[in-house]
CSV table of C-alpha atoms in Angstrom, one decimal:
chain,number,residue,atom,x,y,z
R,1,UNK,CA,-22.4,24.9,1.1
R,2,UNK,CA,-20.8,21.7,2.3
R,3,UNK,CA,-21.2,18.2,0.8
R,4,UNK,CA,-20.4,15.7,3.5
R,5,UNK,CA,-19.2,12.2,2.5
R,6,UNK,CA,-18.6,9.2,4.8
R,7,UNK,CA,-17.8,5.6,3.9
R,8,UNK,CA,-21.1,3.8,3.4
R,9,UNK,CA,-21.9,0.2,2.9
R,10,UNK,CA,-24.3,-0.9,0.2
R,11,UNK,CA,-27.8,0.1,1.2
R,12,UNK,CA,-26.7,2.8,3.7
R,13,UNK,CA,-28.3,6.2,3.5
R,14,UNK,CA,-26.4,8.5,1.1
R,15,UNK,CA,-24.4,11.3,2.7
R,16,UNK,CA,-26.2,14.5,3.6
R,17,UNK,CA,-25.4,18.1,2.6
R,18,UNK,CA,-25.4,20.9,5.2
R,19,UNK,CA,-24.6,24.6,5.3
R,20,UNK,CA,-21.2,25.9,6.4
R,21,UNK,CA,-19.8,29.3,7.2
R,22,UNK,CA,-17.2,30.8,4.9
R,23,UNK,CA,-13.6,30.2,6.0
R,24,UNK,CA,-11.0,33.0,6.0
R,25,UNK,CA,-8.3,33.0,3.4
R,26,UNK,CA,-4.6,33.5,4.1
R,27,UNK,CA,-3.0,36.8,3.2
R,28,UNK,CA,-1.4,37.5,-0.1
R,29,UNK,CA,2.1,39.1,0.0
R,30,UNK,CA,2.8,41.8,-2.6
R,31,UNK,CA,6.1,43.2,-3.9
R,32,UNK,CA,7.4,45.9,-1.6
R,33,UNK,CA,8.4,49.3,-3.0
R,34,UNK,CA,12.0,50.5,-3.1
R,35,UNK,CA,11.3,52.9,-0.1
R,36,UNK,CA,10.4,50.3,2.5
R,37,UNK,CA,12.7,49.6,5.4
R,38,UNK,CA,15.2,46.7,5.5
R,39,UNK,CA,13.1,45.0,8.2
R,40,UNK,CA,9.9,45.3,6.2
R,41,UNK,CA,11.7,43.8,3.1
R,42,UNK,CA,12.9,40.9,5.3
R,43,UNK,CA,9.4,40.3,6.5
R,44,UNK,CA,8.2,40.4,2.9
R,45,UNK,CA,10.8,37.7,1.9
R,46,UNK,CA,9.8,35.6,4.8
R,47,UNK,CA,6.2,36.0,3.8
R,48,UNK,CA,7.0,34.9,0.2
R,49,UNK,CA,8.8,31.9,1.5
R,50,UNK,CA,5.8,31.0,3.6
R,51,UNK,CA,3.4,31.5,0.7
R,52,UNK,CA,5.5,29.1,-1.4
R,53,UNK,CA,5.0,26.4,1.2
R,54,UNK,CA,1.2,26.8,0.9
R,55,UNK,CA,-0.3,24.5,-1.7
R,56,UNK,CA,-3.4,24.7,-3.9
R,57,UNK,CA,-5.9,21.9,-4.2
R,58,UNK,CA,-5.7,20.1,-7.5
R,59,UNK,CA,-8.2,17.4,-6.7
R,60,UNK,CA,-9.8,15.3,-4.0
R,61,UNK,CA,-9.7,11.6,-4.2
R,62,UNK,CA,-12.5,9.3,-3.1
R,63,UNK,CA,-11.5,5.6,-3.2
R,64,UNK,CA,-14.4,3.2,-4.1
R,65,UNK,CA,-14.6,-0.6,-4.6
R,66,UNK,CA,-16.0,-0.2,-8.2
R,67,UNK,CA,-18.2,2.1,-10.3
R,68,UNK,CA,-21.3,0.9,-8.4
R,69,UNK,CA,-19.7,2.2,-5.2
R,70,UNK,CA,-20.3,5.8,-6.4
R,71,UNK,CA,-23.4,6.9,-4.3
R,72,UNK,CA,-26.0,8.8,-6.4
R,73,UNK,CA,-26.4,11.3,-3.5
R,74,UNK,CA,-22.8,12.4,-3.4
R,75,UNK,CA,-22.9,15.1,-6.1
R,76,UNK,CA,-26.5,15.6,-7.0
R,77,UNK,CA,-27.1,17.3,-10.3
R,78,UNK,CA,-23.4,17.4,-11.3
R,79,UNK,CA,-22.1,16.0,-14.5
R,80,UNK,CA,-19.6,13.2,-14.4
R,81,UNK,CA,-16.7,13.5,-16.8
R,82,UNK,CA,-16.1,10.1,-18.5
R,83,UNK,CA,-12.8,9.6,-16.7
R,84,UNK,CA,-9.9,7.4,-17.9
R,85,UNK,CA,-8.2,4.1,-17.4
R,86,UNK,CA,-4.7,4.6,-16.0
R,87,UNK,CA,-2.8,2.1,-18.2
R,88,UNK,CA,0.0,0.5,-16.2
R,89,UNK,CA,-1.4,1.7,-12.9
R,90,UNK,CA,-4.4,-0.7,-12.8
R,91,UNK,CA,-6.9,2.0,-11.9
R,92,UNK,CA,-9.9,3.6,-13.5
R,93,UNK,CA,-11.8,6.8,-12.5
R,94,UNK,CA,-14.8,9.1,-13.0
R,95,UNK,CA,-14.5,12.8,-12.2
R,96,UNK,CA,-16.6,15.8,-11.3
R,97,UNK,CA,-14.5,18.7,-12.7
R,98,UNK,CA,-14.4,22.4,-12.1
R,99,UNK,CA,-12.1,25.1,-13.6
R,100,UNK,CA,-9.6,25.1,-10.7
R,101,UNK,CA,-10.0,21.7,-9.1
R,102,UNK,CA,-12.0,18.4,-9.3
R,103,UNK,CA,-13.2,15.3,-7.5
R,104,UNK,CA,-11.8,12.0,-8.6
R,105,UNK,CA,-13.6,8.8,-7.8
R,106,UNK,CA,-11.1,6.0,-8.3
R,107,UNK,CA,-11.1,2.2,-8.2
R,108,UNK,CA,-8.8,-0.7,-9.1
R,109,UNK,CA,-9.7,-2.5,-12.4
R,110,UNK,CA,-6.4,-4.5,-12.9
R,111,UNK,CA,-5.2,-5.9,-9.5
R,112,UNK,CA,-1.9,-7.3,-11.0
R,113,UNK,CA,-0.9,-4.1,-12.6
R,114,UNK,CA,-1.8,-2.1,-9.6
R,115,UNK,CA,0.2,-4.4,-7.3
R,116,UNK,CA,3.4,-3.5,-9.2
R,117,UNK,CA,3.0,0.2,-8.6
R,118,UNK,CA,3.4,0.1,-4.8
R,119,UNK,CA,0.5,2.6,-4.4
R,120,UNK,CA,-1.4,0.2,-2.1
R,121,UNK,CA,-4.9,1.5,-3.0
R,122,UNK,CA,-6.4,-1.9,-2.3
R,123,UNK,CA,-7.3,-1.4,1.3
R,124,UNK,CA,-8.6,2.0,0.6
R,125,UNK,CA,-10.8,1.0,-2.3
R,126,UNK,CA,-12.1,-2.1,-0.4
R,127,UNK,CA,-13.0,0.2,2.5
R,128,UNK,CA,-11.0,-2.2,4.8
R,129,UNK,CA,-11.4,-1.4,8.5
R,130,UNK,CA,-9.0,1.4,9.5
R,131,UNK,CA,-8.0,2.3,5.9
R,132,UNK,CA,-8.7,5.9,4.9
R,133,UNK,CA,-10.8,6.1,1.7
R,134,UNK,CA,-9.9,9.7,1.0
R,135,UNK,CA,-7.0,11.7,-0.3
R,136,UNK,CA,-5.8,14.9,-2.0
R,137,UNK,CA,-3.5,15.9,-4.8
R,138,UNK,CA,-2.0,19.4,-4.3
R,139,UNK,CA,-0.3,21.8,-6.7
R,140,UNK,CA,2.9,23.7,-5.7
R,141,UNK,CA,6.4,23.1,-4.4
R,142,UNK,CA,7.7,21.0,-1.5
R,143,UNK,CA,10.5,22.8,0.3
R,144,UNK,CA,13.8,21.0,0.8
R,145,UNK,CA,13.3,20.4,4.5
R,146,UNK,CA,10.1,18.4,3.8
R,147,UNK,CA,11.2,16.4,0.7
R,148,UNK,CA,12.3,13.4,2.7
R,149,UNK,CA,8.7,12.8,3.7
R,150,UNK,CA,7.9,12.2,0.0
R,151,UNK,CA,8.9,9.8,-2.8
R,152,UNK,CA,8.8,10.4,-6.5
R,153,UNK,CA,6.3,8.7,-8.7
R,154,UNK,CA,5.4,9.1,-12.4
R,155,UNK,CA,1.9,8.1,-13.5
R,156,UNK,CA,2.4,5.5,-16.2
R,157,UNK,CA,1.7,6.0,-19.9
R,158,UNK,CA,2.9,9.6,-20.0
R,159,UNK,CA,1.2,10.8,-16.9
R,160,UNK,CA,2.3,13.5,-14.4
R,161,UNK,CA,5.2,13.4,-12.1
R,162,UNK,CA,4.1,13.5,-8.4
R,163,UNK,CA,5.6,13.4,-5.0
R,164,UNK,CA,3.8,10.9,-2.8
R,165,UNK,CA,3.7,11.1,1.0
R,166,UNK,CA,5.7,8.0,2.1
R,167,UNK,CA,3.6,7.5,5.3
R,168,UNK,CA,0.4,7.1,3.2
R,169,UNK,CA,2.0,4.4,1.1
R,170,UNK,CA,3.2,2.5,4.1
R,171,UNK,CA,0.1,2.9,6.1
R,172,UNK,CA,-3.4,2.9,4.4
R,173,UNK,CA,-4.9,4.4,7.6
R,174,UNK,CA,-3.2,7.7,6.7
R,175,UNK,CA,-5.0,9.9,4.2
R,176,UNK,CA,-3.4,9.7,0.7
R,177,UNK,CA,-1.5,12.9,-0.1
R,178,UNK,CA,0.4,13.8,-3.3
R,179,UNK,CA,1.9,17.0,-4.7
R,180,UNK,CA,2.2,17.9,-8.4
R,181,UNK,CA,5.3,20.2,-8.3
R,182,UNK,CA,5.4,23.2,-10.5
R,183,UNK,CA,9.2,23.3,-11.2
R,184,UNK,CA,9.0,27.0,-11.7
R,185,UNK,CA,6.2,26.7,-14.3
R,186,UNK,CA,2.5,27.0,-13.2
R,187,UNK,CA,1.0,23.5,-13.0
R,188,UNK,CA,-1.9,23.2,-15.5
R,189,UNK,CA,-5.3,23.6,-13.9
R,190,UNK,CA,-8.4,21.5,-14.9
R,191,UNK,CA,-9.5,24.2,-17.2
R,192,UNK,CA,-6.3,23.5,-19.2
R,193,UNK,CA,-6.7,19.8,-19.2
R,194,UNK,CA,-10.3,18.8,-19.5
R,195,UNK,CA,-13.0,19.2,-22.2
R,196,UNK,CA,-14.7,22.6,-21.5
R,197,UNK,CA,-18.1,20.9,-21.8
R,198,UNK,CA,-17.6,19.2,-18.5
R,199,UNK,CA,-16.3,22.3,-16.6
R,200,UNK,CA,-19.6,24.1,-16.3
R,201,UNK,CA,-21.7,22.4,-13.6
R,202,UNK,CA,-25.4,23.1,-13.2
R,203,UNK,CA,-26.8,25.3,-10.4
R,204,UNK,CA,-23.9,27.7,-10.3
R,205,UNK,CA,-21.4,25.2,-8.8
R,206,UNK,CA,-18.0,26.8,-9.5
R,207,UNK,CA,-15.6,24.6,-7.6
R,208,UNK,CA,-14.3,23.4,-4.2
R,209,UNK,CA,-13.4,26.3,-1.8
R,210,UNK,CA,-12.3,24.0,1.0
R,211,UNK,CA,-11.9,20.3,1.5
R,212,UNK,CA,-11.8,18.9,5.0
R,213,UNK,CA,-10.7,15.2,5.5
R,214,UNK,CA,-11.4,13.9,9.0
R,215,UNK,CA,-9.7,10.7,10.0
R,216,UNK,CA,-8.4,8.9,13.1
R,217,UNK,CA,-4.8,9.2,11.8
R,218,UNK,CA,-3.6,12.5,10.4
R,219,UNK,CA,-0.8,13.0,7.9
R,220,UNK,CA,2.4,14.7,9.0
R,221,UNK,CA,3.1,17.3,6.3
R,222,UNK,CA,5.8,19.3,8.1
R,223,UNK,CA,5.8,22.9,7.0
R,224,UNK,CA,3.4,22.4,4.1
R,225,UNK,CA,0.1,24.4,4.3
R,226,UNK,CA,-2.9,24.9,2.1
R,227,UNK,CA,-5.8,27.2,2.8
R,228,UNK,CA,-7.9,24.9,0.6
R,229,UNK,CA,-7.3,21.7,2.5
R,230,UNK,CA,-7.8,20.8,6.2
R,231,UNK,CA,-7.2,17.5,8.1
R,232,UNK,CA,-9.2,17.0,11.3
R,233,UNK,CA,-9.3,14.3,13.9
R,234,UNK,CA,-12.5,12.2,13.8
R,235,UNK,CA,-14.3,9.4,12.1
R,236,UNK,CA,-13.3,9.0,8.4
R,237,UNK,CA,-15.2,11.6,6.3
R,238,UNK,CA,-14.9,14.2,3.6
R,239,UNK,CA,-16.5,17.6,3.8
R,240,UNK,CA,-16.5,19.9,0.7
R,241,UNK,CA,-17.3,23.6,0.9
R,242,UNK,CA,-18.6,24.4,-2.5
R,243,UNK,CA,-18.2,27.8,-4.2
R,244,UNK,CA,-21.1,29.3,-6.1
R,245,UNK,CA,-24.0,27.7,-4.3
R,246,UNK,CA,-26.3,29.6,-1.8
R,247,UNK,CA,-28.7,26.8,-1.1
R,248,UNK,CA,-28.5,23.0,-0.4
R,249,UNK,CA,-26.2,21.2,-2.9
């Protein structure tokens, strides 16, 4: 099932939900036995390198002007986790969390503090013409050949270290993209970070299987790939394929 979100002005009809077919997953490469040929072992090494360039979805970001900008029809029946204030970053959020990923609805609550971060969320949250109000944070590793596309950022007050796509900081019309690198240690999933009481959503909703951000300007991610995130050319919008639901969500 897909939940479709598009930027809406106050009083606009809330986004609709519609059915979607299941998308194929990418292959998983397993350790070869000692008896395989040298060429097959080389192919396995190439496959493992490709697999490392594929990233998992940590969370989807939806930028809103303020808490009242959260449309009641976006996630019907789901429980919103209280969220947090990002001290030193000037932002506040609410979240719909699942064991492996979540949706973050974020807005600016301290403009001066936010201005000092260089994140440039203002045009996104204000839904300024041309600005993309959607983004993703991924889990995984950024290979050396793509690191120049990103810049380091540490969420203030003891937050996580992230790599932020430079183009999205310079141009708010580009979807926001960040990567939480693993550094050889698995990055904690929501099930490891959130109150378990908020991880179980009603109606069998288990998580986001695929997020598709459509936008007029697409991010250039080089060799980075994720079977859980797709960017498509079109009017700004977010489509979520939801795992665990067989009817309308």
